[in-house]
Amino acid sequence: MNWYNMTKAEVKEELETSDEGISSKEAVQRRKTFGLNQLDEVERPSMILIFLAQFKDFMVVVLLAATLISGLLGEYLDAIAIILIILMNGILGFVQERKAEKSLQALKQLSSPKMRVLRDGEWTTIQASEAVIGDMVRMESGDRIGADVRFFSCQGLLIEESALTGESLPVNKHPEPIPDEHPGLGDQHNMGFMGTLVTKGKGIGIVTATGMKTEMGKIAHLIQSADTMETPLQHRLEQLGKILIAAALMLTALVVVLGIIQGRDVYSMFLAGVSLAVAAIPEGLPAIVTIALAIGMQRMSKRKAIVRKLPSVETLGCATVICSDKTGTLTQNKMMVTKLWAGGETWDVTGSGYSPYGDFFKGNTRVYSDDERSLKQLLTFGLLCSNARVIEKKGEYVLDGDPTEGALVAAALKAGLTEDVREEEFTIIQEFPFDSNRKMMSMIVEDSSGKRYVIAKGAPDIVLKQCESVLWSEKKAPLRKSYEKQIQEQLDTFGSLALRTIAVAFKPIQNEENMLHSVQAESRLTFVGLEGMIDPPREEVKQAVADCKTAGIKTIMITGDHVTTAKAIALNLGILPERGKVMEGSKLSTLTVEELENQVEDIYVFARVSPEHKLKIVKALQNKGHVVAMTGDGVNDAPAIKASNIGIAMGQTGTDVAKESSSLILSDDNFATIRDAVEEGRNIYENIRKFIRYLLASNVGEILVMLFAILLMLPLPLVPIQILWVNLVTDGLPAMALGLDPAEGNVMKRDPRKPKEGVFARGLGWKIISRGIMIGACTLAAFMICYNENPNDLVQAQTVAFSTLVLAQLIHVFDCRSERSIFHRNPFENKALVLAVLSSVGLLLAVIYYEPLQPIFHTTYLSIREWMLILVFSSIPTFLLAGTTLFRRKHSRG
């Protein structure tokens, strides 16, 4: 039902409501029919089910199977170690999950707890949840609207709807029907919506929708139905897990079959097969990935980006599009006067937000208000005809009052016109508040000499109609057509700059004149000038947008604000290129997601959009293959934030709904922080690739040692507990240290990696296989030399193989730091890695030389000669291949 098109009588008739409201009995009946005025919640799983869900991951299932096999074979140390890893992953995931899905709770907190309704002919206060369709409601400044309402009486009513529509300014409300068939939420000036705030005036209306039928309820439904996207890292690790388990099963089957064919004992062959399966699966990989993401999360937190969902840390690195809300994200969410015009002269104003510090320029020349009489008059009258105050709190200047009036006050403060001047030199005699019908307000003031004036401000076209003269070149002159033309030209200029323009006028009056009505006060005025204001862009955002562009990331502005304002801000920030397109919500409404896909690549600004539009934009971009980051701070942003690949909410101005729907929160509300987060995300992914390279090359070496030994009919060079020790302890510490590695090269000058890029892309697969073959071959060679020298001491040969494998991997870890070779980076640059390697060497020496551990790990003492053999064979894989790569590169350049 289009309530905004209907008259008061039609609405009352449709809702069966009289001037006495509805009866208490009827309210009970309607509540039974339509339900309570509250938002529905999705039934949440119990804490136990949430915890158990952490163990559904494919890799976890593989580890559980390995635990069962190890336990059945009596390898209890293996089983305990694997269980500890699984539990650590499960607890981390459970903690994150418990914090994640609170969007609807936050939405419920936004609805008003109390409402004043007309029941049985009397005004009474009730819980908002008890309001029903057809209730007559009354509200005033400070009230949060508890349901969707059609107004039929407004007295200077201003409602702040930015959380719902994205508009930065409070909206003037009026009771007249709107002829437009499909106005956007921001243009429904006779409607009030659940969760929005009355900032000024009073109003009476009729409840037209409650609960999930309200606009807020529709957003709640969108949040419930929005799918949470799987991150690229989650997808790749799942693929990797499947590859590894397939390889493990094939190798296990191959070894068992070969052994039986060779006539070996079935049990020993099965044990060897299990050992190979353990070698094939990097048991520590899920834990190390989680820990690396957690480390990245802490580093990002220091850079003002708070991560709520661990996998999203990596997702930022492949973001191709950032969809950003305008108000409060790209802009300061503080109205500021930037242009002034009076008597044929124009001034530019500098400064930031509501700060009283700034300068005035005429052209390129700085001027002072005391030397510019027309300028000072305009600023003085703008200050006097305002009720707002700018207050300093903890070194920051904040507004108490209407944002438009706050901008006028701040501009006056920059000229040295303090609020003390307003209070000490002038007395307010009478005020005619702003009215949406008149579109202006006026005050009668008396100066210290006893002279009285009417000062008025409002919409320029309305104020101009009430003027008969103009201040021009500091003199009063009749308002001729030539002056009107120049004023209109200046209005057009301000409009082209997307400035919200306020006109200021005045007239002197006699002390004995009684102004009973605004009509008397606001007539035969003298036009003073124009003040043009805008919600200015954040100073650091322009550079951040440019950095993102260099990094191959497109920034799209999505806002509920008017197209002219959105376009001006986008041009200022460099978001909108020369041939970039702008699309309005009215056009977007007529397109399906599929139709939008055909145009979305060329669009850089979406204006006058609704929550459904934002979701449609995100879906269209994702369907085109983009990894989408959606930023925002309002309730209206929440569904798109949740549906995007990575949702980013503002920490200071963001609503609870936006924060709870997000993956990342910017604690400083600074778009520039996204740039830092993207850089960190890219580096984290590269570090994850580094330790996947490290772990899998090591595991390939372990597999080949075991497989070739069986094919050559040799004893097993490694026992299962040694393989597990290497995978969990010796590999684990260096792999985690790789997560702290600084970025290689300038990561923000590369294009985003393709969303479908596999883990083994860019030559990683070849590096893993080639290094793995070399590690396996050298380890087997060291084993065979020792075993052939002393066939009766298998433990000694196994200890040599174990030590060669460990040291080969610890040397190889330094090679993993570079895409090129070990010679291209300073090995001591990552101090954590150096300490991790030393720790792993210490642990290796402990299991070899600490007697109580020798029977557990099947080790024995080694001589100096054997250590020399180990050092030579463990160095060959890294330095031989690195040297070959270096020679090939130099030869290619030559």
Short mmCIF file of N, CA and C in Angstrom, two decimals, residues 104-202:
data_model
loop_
_atom_site.label_atom_id
_atom_site.label_comp_id
_atom_site.label_asym_id
_atom_site.label_seq_id
_atom_site.Cartn_x
_atom_site.Cartn_y
_atom_site.Cartn_z
N LEU A 104 20.45 -9.10 14.17
CA LEU A 104 19.04 -8.86 14.51
C LEU A 104 18.88 -8.35 15.94
N GLN A 105 19.77 -8.78 16.84
CA GLN A 105 19.72 -8.24 18.20
C GLN A 105 19.97 -6.74 18.18
N ALA A 106 20.95 -6.33 17.39
CA ALA A 106 21.25 -4.89 17.29
C ALA A 106 20.09 -4.13 16.65
N LEU A 107 19.45 -4.75 15.66
CA LEU A 107 18.30 -4.11 15.03
C LEU A 107 17.17 -3.90 16.03
N LYS A 108 16.94 -4.88 16.89
CA LYS A 108 15.88 -4.76 17.88
C LYS A 108 16.16 -3.62 18.85
N GLN A 109 17.43 -3.40 19.19
CA GLN A 109 17.77 -2.33 20.12
C GLN A 109 17.50 -0.96 19.52
N LEU A 110 17.47 -0.88 18.17
CA LEU A 110 17.22 0.40 17.53
C LEU A 110 15.75 0.81 17.61
N SER A 111 14.86 -0.12 17.78
CA SER A 111 13.45 0.24 17.84
C SER A 111 13.13 0.86 19.20
N SER A 112 12.20 1.83 19.17
CA SER A 112 11.91 2.61 20.37
C SER A 112 11.24 1.76 21.44
N PRO A 113 11.70 1.84 22.69
CA PRO A 113 11.09 1.04 23.75
C PRO A 113 9.71 1.57 24.17
N LYS A 114 9.45 2.87 23.92
CA LYS A 114 8.17 3.48 24.33
C LYS A 114 7.57 4.24 23.16
N MET A 115 6.23 4.31 23.15
CA MET A 115 5.52 5.12 22.15
C MET A 115 4.29 5.75 22.80
N ARG A 116 3.96 6.98 22.35
CA ARG A 116 2.74 7.65 22.83
C ARG A 116 1.65 7.45 21.78
N VAL A 117 0.57 6.77 22.17
CA VAL A 117 -0.52 6.46 21.23
C VAL A 117 -1.85 6.95 21.78
N LEU A 118 -2.78 7.14 20.85
CA LEU A 118 -4.14 7.60 21.21
C LEU A 118 -5.05 6.38 21.27
N ARG A 119 -5.42 6.00 22.49
CA ARG A 119 -6.31 4.86 22.69
C ARG A 119 -7.55 5.31 23.45
N ASP A 120 -8.70 4.97 22.95
CA ASP A 120 -9.98 5.33 23.61
C ASP A 120 -10.06 6.84 23.83
N GLY A 121 -9.51 7.63 22.89
CA GLY A 121 -9.60 9.08 22.98
C GLY A 121 -8.60 9.72 23.92
N GLU A 122 -7.70 8.94 24.53
CA GLU A 122 -6.71 9.51 25.45
C GLU A 122 -5.30 9.10 25.04
N TRP A 123 -4.37 10.07 25.21
CA TRP A 123 -2.97 9.78 24.90
C TRP A 123 -2.36 8.97 26.05
N THR A 124 -1.71 7.87 25.67
CA THR A 124 -1.11 7.01 26.69
C THR A 124 0.24 6.49 26.19
N THR A 125 1.14 6.19 27.09
CA THR A 125 2.46 5.67 26.73
C THR A 125 2.48 4.16 26.86
N ILE A 126 2.93 3.48 25.81
CA ILE A 126 2.97 2.02 25.79
C ILE A 126 4.35 1.55 25.34
N GLN A 127 4.61 0.24 25.55
CA GLN A 127 5.81 -0.36 24.97
C GLN A 127 5.67 -0.37 23.45
N ALA A 128 6.76 -0.07 22.76
CA ALA A 128 6.71 -0.02 21.29
C ALA A 128 6.24 -1.35 20.71
N SER A 129 6.55 -2.45 21.36
CA SER A 129 6.16 -3.76 20.85
C SER A 129 4.65 -3.96 20.85
N GLU A 130 3.93 -3.12 21.62
CA GLU A 130 2.49 -3.25 21.72
C GLU A 130 1.74 -2.37 20.72
N ALA A 131 2.45 -1.54 19.96
CA ALA A 131 1.80 -0.70 18.96
C ALA A 131 1.25 -1.56 17.84
N VAL A 132 0.14 -1.13 17.27
CA VAL A 132 -0.50 -1.90 16.20
C VAL A 132 -0.78 -0.98 15.02
N ILE A 133 -1.03 -1.59 13.86
CA ILE A 133 -1.38 -0.84 12.67
C ILE A 133 -2.68 -0.08 12.94
N GLY A 134 -2.70 1.20 12.59
CA GLY A 134 -3.87 2.04 12.82
C GLY A 134 -3.77 2.90 14.06
N ASP A 135 -2.75 2.66 14.91
CA ASP A 135 -2.57 3.50 16.10
C ASP A 135 -2.20 4.92 15.70
N MET A 136 -2.85 5.90 16.36
CA MET A 136 -2.43 7.29 16.22
C MET A 136 -1.27 7.50 17.19
N VAL A 137 -0.13 8.06 16.70
CA VAL A 137 1.05 8.23 17.53
C VAL A 137 1.50 9.70 17.51
N ARG A 138 2.11 10.09 18.61
CA ARG A 138 2.63 11.46 18.72
C ARG A 138 4.11 11.37 19.09
N MET A 139 4.92 12.20 18.47
CA MET A 139 6.37 12.17 18.75
C MET A 139 6.94 13.58 18.72
N GLU A 140 8.08 13.73 19.38
CA GLU A 140 8.74 15.04 19.44
C GLU A 140 10.25 14.83 19.48
N SER A 141 10.98 15.94 19.52
CA SER A 141 12.44 15.90 19.47
C SER A 141 13.02 14.93 20.49
N GLY A 142 13.93 14.07 20.02
CA GLY A 142 14.59 13.09 20.88
C GLY A 142 13.96 11.72 20.84
N ASP A 143 12.76 11.58 20.29
CA ASP A 143 12.09 10.28 20.22
C ASP A 143 12.65 9.45 19.07
N ARG A 144 12.78 8.15 19.32
CA ARG A 144 13.10 7.23 18.24
C ARG A 144 11.81 6.57 17.79
N ILE A 145 11.53 6.65 16.50
CA ILE A 145 10.25 6.17 15.97
C ILE A 145 10.21 4.65 16.06
N GLY A 146 9.09 4.13 16.59
CA GLY A 146 8.99 2.71 16.88
C GLY A 146 8.28 1.87 15.84
N ALA A 147 7.74 2.49 14.78
CA ALA A 147 7.05 1.76 13.72
C ALA A 147 7.04 2.67 12.49
N ASP A 148 6.60 2.16 11.35
CA ASP A 148 6.45 3.02 10.18
C ASP A 148 5.17 3.83 10.33
N VAL A 149 5.27 5.14 10.06
CA VAL A 149 4.17 6.07 10.36
C VAL A 149 3.91 6.97 9.16
N ARG A 150 2.62 7.24 8.87
CA ARG A 150 2.22 8.26 7.88
C ARG A 150 1.80 9.50 8.64
N PHE A 151 2.57 10.60 8.47
CA PHE A 151 2.30 11.83 9.21
C PHE A 151 1.09 12.57 8.61
N PHE A 152 0.32 13.17 9.50
CA PHE A 152 -0.74 14.07 9.03
C PHE A 152 -0.72 15.41 9.77
N SER A 153 0.28 15.58 10.67
CA SER A 153 0.48 16.87 11.34
C SER A 153 1.96 17.01 11.67
N CYS A 154 2.58 18.09 11.16
CA CYS A 154 4.01 18.31 11.38
C CYS A 154 4.26 19.75 11.79
N GLN A 155 5.02 19.94 12.86
CA GLN A 155 5.40 21.28 13.30
C GLN A 155 6.93 21.35 13.35
N GLY A 156 7.52 21.82 12.26
CA GLY A 156 8.98 21.91 12.18
C GLY A 156 9.65 20.57 12.39
N LEU A 157 9.04 19.49 11.90
CA LEU A 157 9.50 18.13 12.17
C LEU A 157 10.70 17.77 11.29
N LEU A 158 11.81 17.46 11.94
CA LEU A 158 13.02 17.01 11.26
C LEU A 158 13.39 15.62 11.79
N ILE A 159 13.64 14.70 10.87
CA ILE A 159 13.96 13.33 11.27
C ILE A 159 15.29 12.91 10.64
N GLU A 160 16.18 12.38 11.47
CA GLU A 160 17.50 11.93 11.03
C GLU A 160 17.38 10.48 10.56
N GLU A 161 17.56 10.27 9.23
CA GLU A 161 17.33 8.95 8.62
C GLU A 161 18.59 8.38 7.99
N SER A 162 19.78 8.90 8.36
CA SER A 162 21.00 8.48 7.67
C SER A 162 21.27 6.99 7.82
N ALA A 163 20.93 6.41 8.96
CA ALA A 163 21.17 4.98 9.16
C ALA A 163 20.34 4.12 8.21
N LEU A 164 19.22 4.69 7.73
CA LEU A 164 18.31 3.93 6.85
C LEU A 164 18.51 4.29 5.39
N THR A 165 18.68 5.60 5.08
CA THR A 165 18.73 6.06 3.69
C THR A 165 20.12 6.47 3.24
N GLY A 166 21.02 6.80 4.18
CA GLY A 166 22.35 7.25 3.81
C GLY A 166 22.46 8.75 3.67
N GLU A 167 21.35 9.50 3.78
CA GLU A 167 21.41 10.96 3.69
C GLU A 167 22.03 11.53 4.96
N SER A 168 22.91 12.53 4.78
CA SER A 168 23.64 13.07 5.93
C SER A 168 22.84 14.10 6.71
N LEU A 169 21.81 14.69 6.11
CA LEU A 169 21.05 15.75 6.78
C LEU A 169 19.70 15.25 7.26
N PRO A 170 19.19 15.78 8.39
CA PRO A 170 17.82 15.46 8.80
C PRO A 170 16.83 15.87 7.72
N VAL A 171 15.76 15.11 7.60
CA VAL A 171 14.78 15.33 6.54
C VAL A 171 13.58 16.10 7.09
N ASN A 172 13.15 17.14 6.34
CA ASN A 172 11.95 17.89 6.71
C ASN A 172 10.73 17.06 6.37
N LYS A 173 9.80 16.96 7.30
CA LYS A 173 8.59 16.18 7.08
C LYS A 173 7.39 17.09 6.92
N HIS A 174 6.46 16.70 6.05
CA HIS A 174 5.20 17.43 5.87
C HIS A 174 4.07 16.42 5.65
N PRO A 175 2.82 16.82 5.86
CA PRO A 175 1.73 15.84 5.81
C PRO A 175 1.09 15.65 4.43
N GLU A 176 1.44 16.46 3.42
CA GLU A 176 0.75 16.39 2.14
C GLU A 176 1.07 15.11 1.38
N PRO A 177 0.12 14.58 0.60
CA PRO A 177 0.38 13.40 -0.22
C PRO A 177 1.48 13.67 -1.25
N ILE A 178 2.19 12.62 -1.61
CA ILE A 178 3.27 12.73 -2.59
C ILE A 178 2.75 12.14 -3.91
N PRO A 179 2.73 12.93 -4.98
CA PRO A 179 2.17 12.43 -6.24
C PRO A 179 3.03 11.38 -6.94
N ASP A 180 4.33 11.37 -6.65
CA ASP A 180 5.24 10.43 -7.31
C ASP A 180 4.81 8.99 -7.05
N GLU A 181 4.80 8.18 -8.11
CA GLU A 181 4.35 6.80 -7.98
C GLU A 181 5.29 5.95 -7.13
N HIS A 182 6.62 6.10 -7.35
CA HIS A 182 7.59 5.25 -6.64
C HIS A 182 8.75 6.08 -6.11
N PRO A 183 8.50 6.93 -5.12
CA PRO A 183 9.62 7.70 -4.55
C PRO A 183 10.51 6.80 -3.70
N GLY A 184 11.81 7.13 -3.64
CA GLY A 184 12.71 6.40 -2.76
C GLY A 184 12.40 6.72 -1.31
N LEU A 185 12.99 5.95 -0.38
CA LEU A 185 12.75 6.20 1.04
C LEU A 185 13.11 7.63 1.42
N GLY A 186 14.21 8.14 0.85
CA GLY A 186 14.66 9.48 1.18
C GLY A 186 13.74 10.57 0.69
N ASP A 187 12.84 10.23 -0.26
CA ASP A 187 11.91 11.22 -0.81
C ASP A 187 10.49 11.08 -0.27
N GLN A 188 10.28 10.16 0.66
CA GLN A 188 8.95 9.99 1.24
C GLN A 188 8.81 10.92 2.45
N HIS A 189 8.59 12.21 2.16
CA HIS A 189 8.65 13.24 3.20
C HIS A 189 7.43 13.27 4.12
N ASN A 190 6.43 12.45 3.85
CA ASN A 190 5.29 12.38 4.77
C ASN A 190 5.28 11.07 5.57
N MET A 191 6.40 10.34 5.52
CA MET A 191 6.51 9.07 6.23
C MET A 191 7.63 9.10 7.26
N GLY A 192 7.44 8.36 8.35
CA GLY A 192 8.50 8.14 9.34
C GLY A 192 8.74 6.65 9.45
N PHE A 193 9.98 6.26 9.70
CA PHE A 193 10.33 4.84 9.65
C PHE A 193 10.91 4.35 10.98
N MET A 194 10.60 3.12 11.31
CA MET A 194 11.10 2.50 12.54
C MET A 194 12.61 2.65 12.64
N GLY A 195 13.08 3.03 13.82
CA GLY A 195 14.51 3.12 14.08
C GLY A 195 15.13 4.46 13.77
N THR A 196 14.38 5.39 13.11
CA THR A 196 14.93 6.72 12.82
C THR A 196 14.66 7.65 14.00
N LEU A 197 15.35 8.80 14.01
CA LEU A 197 15.35 9.66 15.19
C LEU A 197 14.79 11.04 14.88
N VAL A 198 13.86 11.52 15.74
CA VAL A 198 13.33 12.88 15.62
C VAL A 198 14.35 13.85 16.22
N THR A 199 14.89 14.74 15.40
CA THR A 199 15.91 15.69 15.90
C THR A 199 15.32 17.05 16.24
N LYS A 200 14.12 17.35 15.70
CA LYS A 200 13.55 18.67 15.94
C LYS A 200 12.06 18.64 15.63
N GLY A 201 11.28 19.46 16.36
CA GLY A 201 9.87 19.63 16.07
C GLY A 201 8.99 18.55 16.66
N LYS A 202 7.72 18.56 16.19
CA LYS A 202 6.71 17.61 16.67
C LYS A 202 5.93 17.06 15.49
#
